[in-house]
Amino acid sequence: MAEDPFADLKKRQREMWASFAPTATFTTPVAAKLVNFAQLKPGDEVLDVATGTGVVAITAARAGAKVSALDLTPELIEAARENGQVAGHEEITWSVGDAEQLPYPDATFDVVLSQFGHMFAPRPDVTIAEMRRVLKPGGRVAFATWPPEHLVGRMFALIGRHSPPPPGAAPPPQWGNPAIVTERLAPHFEAPFFGRAAMYFPALSIPHFRLFMERSIGPMQKLVESYASDPAKLAGLRGEFEALVAPYYVDNLMQQQFLLTRAQAR
Ligand SMILES: C[S@@+](CC[C@H](N)C(=O)[O-])C[C@H]1O[C@@H](n2cnc3c(N)ncnc32)[C@H](O)[C@@H]1O
């Protein structure tokens, strides 16, 4: 098998995302929206790509689907397995793995889901081809993704300006742009259907939100760590971050929209 040109990036991502678990409180309500939007039927074979702590996988299992889920980060798969046990869904199959190299045979699933997950795999064409490969004929994908013009998309753009990704890696928020998503899906899927919904992060103040992101969003955490010996740079980054998120802070909530995408395989 050819060597993965993004092996180093994925190794770094595996370390970065290990602290993500507290943020899953805020992605939990989104999981219910994605599962509804995906129109799952009881008995559907479903794959959750980049499952994190398993919020989509467990919600899909509760809707009656037979669920497999994978994530790059072993610590998160451990947390997901524990969540599955607590929720009474020991039957979910959890795997450590890469969205660009799915460890499943061709034509295994009725539905492939990904919530704020596959968007971090560096090669969209490879990821989409893999998702299509593991889908049965007529199966579908459904995604929740952060658009570039909203809070999290702009936060990842800020991180990318301070700490550029390796050449050839697609910026994650492009997965929140319907025109780009349509183009990426076109080789393997019918024209997508889009929706939008809102998500909320409770926060006592803007600095509280910044601190939370610095502690639980790996790419932000690593960037802050890398500026630890340069107070001026760190203060600049924090100032930029707080100015960026301020417009989204209403009623003690960071509020933003996300994009929903659903598309049927050709
Ligand atoms: C923002 S978290 C979302 C987790 C979960 N889907 C949720 O909504 O709570 C992003 C996840 O993508 C995973 N990830 C990043 N790159 C990946 C890749 N190439 N393959 C599989 N998972 C990946 C990370 O380990 C992390 O769990």
GROMACS .gro file of C-alpha atoms and ligand atoms in nm:
model
  293
    1MET     CA    1   0.000   0.000   0.000
    2ALA     CA    2   0.131   0.353  -0.085
    3GLU     CA    3   0.268   0.554   0.207
    4ASP     CA    4   0.028   0.816   0.344
    5PRO     CA    5   0.169   1.164   0.256
    6PHE     CA    6  -0.026   1.307   0.550
    7ALA     CA    7   0.088   1.053   0.810
    8ASP     CA    8   0.263   1.326   1.017
    9LEU     CA    9  -0.043   1.552   1.012
   10LYS     CA   10  -0.264   1.264   1.126
   11LYS     CA   11  -0.020   1.174   1.404
   12ARG     CA   12  -0.039   1.535   1.528
   13GLN     CA   13  -0.419   1.537   1.495
   14ARG     CA   14  -0.443   1.214   1.696
   15GLU     CA   15  -0.257   1.388   1.981
   16MET     CA   16  -0.447   1.715   1.944
   17TRP     CA   17  -0.797   1.572   1.958
   18ALA     CA   18  -0.732   1.362   2.270
   19SER     CA   19  -0.861   1.650   2.491
   20PHE     CA   20  -1.190   1.693   2.298
   21ALA     CA   21  -1.427   1.499   2.528
   22PRO     CA   22  -1.568   1.800   2.728
   23THR     CA   23  -1.676   1.971   2.403
   24ALA     CA   24  -1.900   1.676   2.316
   25THR     CA   25  -2.159   1.818   2.559
   26PHE     CA   26  -2.221   2.085   2.294
   27THR     CA   27  -2.217   1.850   1.994
   28THR     CA   28  -2.468   1.615   2.160
   29PRO     CA   29  -2.782   1.815   2.060
   30VAL     CA   30  -2.645   1.847   1.706
   31ALA     CA   31  -2.621   1.466   1.684
   32ALA     CA   32  -2.999   1.436   1.721
   33LYS     CA   33  -3.049   1.691   1.443
   34LEU     CA   34  -2.810   1.505   1.211
   35VAL     CA   35  -2.970   1.166   1.280
   36ASN     CA   36  -3.318   1.310   1.199
   37PHE     CA   37  -3.187   1.485   0.890
   38ALA     CA   38  -3.026   1.160   0.768
   39GLN     CA   39  -3.372   0.991   0.772
   40LEU     CA   40  -3.243   0.669   0.929
   41LYS     CA   41  -3.473   0.367   0.935
   42PRO     CA   42  -3.464   0.100   1.208
   43GLY     CA   43  -3.229  -0.177   1.097
   44ASP     CA   44  -3.018   0.050   0.870
   45GLU     CA   45  -2.647  -0.033   0.873
   46VAL     CA   46  -2.487   0.299   0.969
   47LEU     CA   47  -2.126   0.419   0.990
   48ASP     CA   48  -2.029   0.726   1.195
   49VAL     CA   49  -1.698   0.863   1.063
   50ALA     CA   50  -1.483   1.058   1.315
   51THR     CA   51  -1.724   0.969   1.593
   52GLY     CA   52  -1.521   1.135   1.874
   53THR     CA   53  -1.693   1.032   2.198
   54GLY     CA   54  -1.971   0.863   2.001
   55VAL     CA   55  -2.255   1.116   2.023
   56VAL     CA   56  -2.386   1.051   1.669
   57ALA     CA   57  -2.325   0.675   1.682
   58ILE     CA   58  -2.518   0.635   2.007
   59THR     CA   59  -2.804   0.859   1.890
   60ALA     CA   60  -2.828   0.654   1.568
   61ALA     CA   61  -2.829   0.326   1.768
   62ARG     CA   62  -3.116   0.460   1.980
   63ALA     CA   63  -3.305   0.529   1.655
   64GLY     CA   64  -3.276   0.155   1.579
   65ALA     CA   65  -2.976   0.154   1.343
   66LYS     CA   66  -2.698  -0.110   1.352
   67VAL     CA   67  -2.399   0.113   1.409
   68SER     CA   68  -2.026   0.102   1.345
   69ALA     CA   69  -1.812   0.403   1.431
   70LEU     CA   70  -1.449   0.499   1.389
   71ASP     CA   71  -1.215   0.777   1.492
   72LEU     CA   72  -0.847   0.857   1.452
   73THR     CA   73  -0.799   0.918   1.827
   74PRO     CA   74  -0.777   0.610   2.053
   75GLU     CA   75  -0.860   0.808   2.373
   76LEU     CA   76  -1.188   0.924   2.217
   77ILE     CA   77  -1.281   0.573   2.102
   78GLU     CA   78  -1.228   0.456   2.462
   79ALA     CA   79  -1.461   0.735   2.583
   80ALA     CA   80  -1.712   0.642   2.311
   81ARG     CA   81  -1.710   0.277   2.415
   82GLU     CA   82  -1.778   0.382   2.774
   83ASN     CA   83  -2.059   0.615   2.660
   84GLY     CA   84  -2.209   0.327   2.461
   85GLN     CA   85  -2.207   0.107   2.771
   86VAL     CA   86  -2.366   0.377   2.988
   87ALA     CA   87  -2.635   0.433   2.724
   88GLY     CA   88  -2.704   0.059   2.698
   89HIS     CA   89  -2.567   0.026   2.343
   90GLU     CA   90  -2.286  -0.226   2.389
   91GLU     CA   91  -2.367  -0.361   2.040
   92ILE     CA   92  -2.204  -0.064   1.860
   93THR     CA   93  -1.876  -0.161   1.690
   94TRP     CA   94  -1.601   0.092   1.771
   95SER     CA   95  -1.273   0.114   1.573
   96VAL     CA   96  -0.967   0.334   1.571
   97GLY     CA   97  -0.915   0.433   1.207
   98ASP     CA   98  -0.880   0.696   0.937
   99ALA     CA   99  -1.161   0.852   0.730
  100GLU     CA  100  -0.927   0.828   0.428
  101GLN     CA  101  -0.881   0.452   0.469
  102LEU     CA  102  -1.201   0.303   0.606
  103PRO     CA  103  -1.146  -0.049   0.745
  104TYR     CA  104  -1.470  -0.193   0.606
  105PRO     CA  105  -1.553  -0.400   0.296
  106ASP     CA  106  -1.721  -0.244  -0.010
  107ALA     CA  107  -2.100  -0.195   0.005
  108THR     CA  108  -2.138  -0.247   0.381
  109PHE     CA  109  -2.355   0.049   0.493
  110ASP     CA  110  -2.692   0.207   0.412
  111VAL     CA  111  -2.587   0.544   0.557
  112VAL     CA  112  -2.251   0.707   0.632
  113LEU     CA  113  -2.266   0.997   0.880
  114SER     CA  114  -2.005   1.249   0.990
  115GLN     CA  115  -2.053   1.533   1.235
  116PHE     CA  116  -1.774   1.794   1.244
  117GLY     CA  117  -1.544   1.499   1.172
  118HIS     CA  118  -1.450   1.404   0.815
  119MET     CA  119  -1.391   1.776   0.756
  120PHE     CA  120  -1.053   1.731   0.933
  121ALA     CA  121  -0.927   1.462   0.694
  122PRO     CA  122  -0.682   1.640   0.460
  123ARG     CA  123  -0.795   1.499   0.121
  124PRO     CA  124  -1.170   1.543   0.053
  125ASP     CA  125  -1.154   1.342  -0.273
  126VAL     CA  126  -1.003   1.042  -0.093
  127THR     CA  127  -1.253   1.065   0.196
  128ILE     CA  128  -1.555   1.089  -0.035
  129ALA     CA  129  -1.435   0.799  -0.252
  130GLU     CA  130  -1.393   0.589   0.065
  131MET     CA  131  -1.741   0.679   0.191
  132ARG     CA  132  -1.890   0.587  -0.148
  133ARG     CA  133  -1.696   0.258  -0.155
  134VAL     CA  134  -1.839   0.137   0.177
  135LEU     CA  135  -2.197   0.242   0.088
  136LYS     CA  136  -2.444  -0.003  -0.061
  137PRO     CA  137  -2.596   0.099  -0.397
  138GLY     CA  138  -2.851   0.376  -0.330
  139GLY     CA  139  -2.705   0.444   0.016
  140ARG     CA  140  -2.646   0.798   0.136
  141VAL     CA  141  -2.414   1.027   0.327
  142ALA     CA  142  -2.526   1.291   0.576
  143PHE     CA  143  -2.296   1.549   0.736
  144ALA     CA  144  -2.298   1.833   0.985
  145THR     CA  145  -2.016   2.080   0.913
  146TRP     CA  146  -1.904   2.423   1.030
  147PRO     CA  147  -1.934   2.694   0.761
  148PRO     CA  148  -1.638   2.925   0.697
  149GLU     CA  149  -1.838   3.240   0.776
  150HIS     CA  150  -1.947   3.138   1.129
  151LEU     CA  151  -1.771   3.116   1.464
  152VAL     CA  152  -1.597   2.777   1.450
  153GLY     CA  153  -1.512   2.809   1.079
  154ARG     CA  154  -1.354   3.150   1.146
  155MET     CA  155  -1.174   3.007   1.451
  156PHE     CA  156  -1.015   2.735   1.234
  157ALA     CA  157  -0.917   2.999   0.976
  158LEU     CA  158  -0.749   3.196   1.259
  159ILE     CA  159  -0.564   2.882   1.372
  160GLY     CA  160  -0.461   2.816   1.009
  161ARG     CA  161  -0.319   3.171   0.974
  162HIS     CA  162  -0.104   3.125   1.286
  163SER     CA  163  -0.013   2.762   1.221
  164PRO     CA  164  -0.053   2.681   0.849
  165PRO     CA  165  -0.147   2.322   0.756
  166PRO     CA  166   0.092   2.124   0.531
  167PRO     CA  167   0.065   2.200   0.158
  168GLY     CA  168  -0.216   2.008  -0.009
  169ALA     CA  169  -0.432   1.969   0.304
  170ALA     CA  170  -0.780   2.116   0.243
  171PRO     CA  171  -0.894   2.374   0.503
  172PRO     CA  172  -1.166   2.206   0.718
  173PRO     CA  173  -1.428   2.489   0.694
  174GLN     CA  174  -1.450   2.443   0.315
  175TRP     CA  175  -1.683   2.154   0.407
  176GLY     CA  176  -1.932   2.417   0.525
  177ASN     CA  177  -1.955   2.584   0.182
  178PRO     CA  178  -2.246   2.432  -0.019
  179ALA     CA  179  -2.086   2.511  -0.357
  180ILE     CA  180  -1.763   2.330  -0.262
  181VAL     CA  181  -1.954   2.038  -0.102
  182THR     CA  182  -2.162   1.998  -0.422
  183GLU     CA  183  -1.847   1.989  -0.634
  184ARG     CA  184  -1.674   1.737  -0.404
  185LEU     CA  185  -1.971   1.500  -0.397
  186ALA     CA  186  -2.044   1.521  -0.771
  187PRO     CA  187  -1.819   1.232  -0.890
  188HIS     CA  188  -2.001   0.977  -0.672
  189PHE     CA  189  -2.333   1.124  -0.548
  190GLU     CA  190  -2.653   1.285  -0.672
  191ALA     CA  191  -2.692   1.659  -0.611
  192PRO     CA  192  -2.699   1.717  -0.233
  193PHE     CA  193  -2.985   1.852  -0.024
  194PHE     CA  194  -2.882   2.114   0.234
  195GLY     CA  195  -3.023   2.233   0.565
  196ARG     CA  196  -2.906   2.462   0.842
  197ALA     CA  197  -2.956   2.462   1.216
  198ALA     CA  198  -2.815   2.642   1.520
  199MET     CA  199  -2.583   2.519   1.792
  200TYR     CA  200  -2.505   2.679   2.126
  201PHE     CA  201  -2.207   2.684   2.363
  202PRO     CA  202  -2.303   2.817   2.710
  203ALA     CA  203  -2.032   3.051   2.846
  204LEU     CA  204  -2.021   3.282   3.147
  205SER     CA  205  -1.811   3.539   2.957
  206ILE     CA  206  -1.611   3.569   2.637
  207PRO     CA  207  -1.283   3.487   2.823
  208HIS     CA  208  -1.451   3.180   2.975
  209PHE     CA  209  -1.534   3.059   2.625
  210ARG     CA  210  -1.179   3.131   2.509
  211LEU     CA  211  -1.034   2.935   2.801
  212PHE     CA  212  -1.267   2.643   2.732
  213MET     CA  213  -1.160   2.632   2.366
  214GLU     CA  214  -0.792   2.659   2.465
  215ARG     CA  215  -0.831   2.357   2.694
  216SER     CA  216  -1.049   2.127   2.485
  217ILE     CA  217  -1.004   2.209   2.114
  218GLY     CA  218  -0.669   2.049   2.036
  219PRO     CA  219  -0.561   2.271   1.746
  220MET     CA  220  -0.626   2.583   1.963
  221GLN     CA  221  -0.458   2.420   2.265
  222LYS     CA  222  -0.141   2.338   2.063
  223LEU     CA  223  -0.125   2.689   1.919
  224VAL     CA  224  -0.150   2.848   2.266
  225GLU     CA  225   0.118   2.608   2.395
  226SER     CA  226   0.348   2.703   2.106
  227TYR     CA  227   0.318   3.075   2.204
  228ALA     CA  228   0.375   3.009   2.576
  229SER     CA  229   0.725   3.163   2.571
  230ASP     CA  230   0.616   3.470   2.369
  231PRO     CA  231   0.368   3.674   2.578
  232ALA     CA  232   0.316   3.938   2.306
  233LYS     CA  233   0.220   3.677   2.045
  234LEU     CA  234  -0.003   3.498   2.293
  235ALA     CA  235  -0.180   3.822   2.390
  236GLY     CA  236  -0.225   3.905   2.020
  237LEU     CA  237  -0.377   3.564   1.947
  238ARG     CA  238  -0.612   3.590   2.245
  239GLY     CA  239  -0.718   3.941   2.143
  240GLU     CA  240  -0.790   3.824   1.787
  241PHE     CA  241  -0.986   3.526   1.918
  242GLU     CA  242  -1.203   3.730   2.154
  243ALA     CA  243  -1.278   3.991   1.884
  244LEU     CA  244  -1.374   3.712   1.645
  245VAL     CA  245  -1.620   3.541   1.880
  246ALA     CA  246  -1.772   3.856   2.041
  247PRO     CA  247  -2.049   3.903   1.778
  248TYR     CA  248  -2.175   3.548   1.846
  249TYR     CA  249  -2.214   3.600   2.223
  250VAL     CA  250  -2.581   3.656   2.315
  251ASP     CA  251  -2.767   3.563   2.637
  252ASN     CA  252  -2.461   3.383   2.784
  253LEU     CA  253  -2.447   3.161   2.478
  254MET     CA  254  -2.210   3.142   2.185
  255GLN     CA  255  -2.456   3.091   1.902
  256GLN     CA  256  -2.379   2.982   1.549
  257GLN     CA  257  -2.528   2.797   1.256
  258PHE     CA  258  -2.399   2.479   1.098
  259LEU     CA  259  -2.459   2.321   0.757
  260LEU     CA  260  -2.640   1.990   0.708
  261THR     CA  261  -2.576   1.794   0.386
  262ARG     CA  262  -2.751   1.481   0.260
  263ALA     CA  263  -2.672   1.308  -0.069
  264GLN     CA  264  -2.759   0.977  -0.229
  265ALA     CA  265  -2.498   0.756  -0.395
  266ARG     CA  266  -2.519   0.710  -0.770
  267LIG     C1  267  -1.462   1.819   1.633
  267LIG     S1  268  -1.436   1.649   1.672
  267LIG     C2  269  -1.599   1.584   1.639
  267LIG     C3  270  -1.629   1.455   1.710
  267LIG     C4  271  -1.774   1.404   1.705
  267LIG     N1  272  -1.814   1.366   1.571
  267LIG     C5  273  -1.869   1.504   1.762
  267LIG     O1  274  -1.947   1.564   1.687
  267LIG     O2  275  -1.868   1.525   1.885
  267LIG     C6  276  -1.338   1.599   1.534
  267LIG     C7  277  -1.304   1.452   1.535
  267LIG     O3  278  -1.245   1.415   1.411
  267LIG     C8  279  -1.148   1.314   1.437
  267LIG     N2  280  -1.061   1.305   1.319
  267LIG     C9  281  -0.977   1.399   1.272
  267LIG     N3  282  -0.917   1.354   1.159
  267LIG    C10  283  -0.966   1.229   1.134
  267LIG    C11  284  -0.943   1.131   1.033
  267LIG     N4  285  -0.856   1.152   0.933
  267LIG     N5  286  -1.011   1.014   1.041
  267LIG    C12  287  -1.096   0.989   1.143
  267LIG     N6  288  -1.122   1.077   1.242
  267LIG    C13  289  -1.058   1.197   1.237
  267LIG    C14  290  -1.084   1.360   1.566
  267LIG     O4  291  -1.013   1.256   1.631
  267LIG    C15  292  -1.205   1.410   1.644
  267LIG     O5  293  -1.264   1.307   1.718
   0.00000   0.00000   0.00000
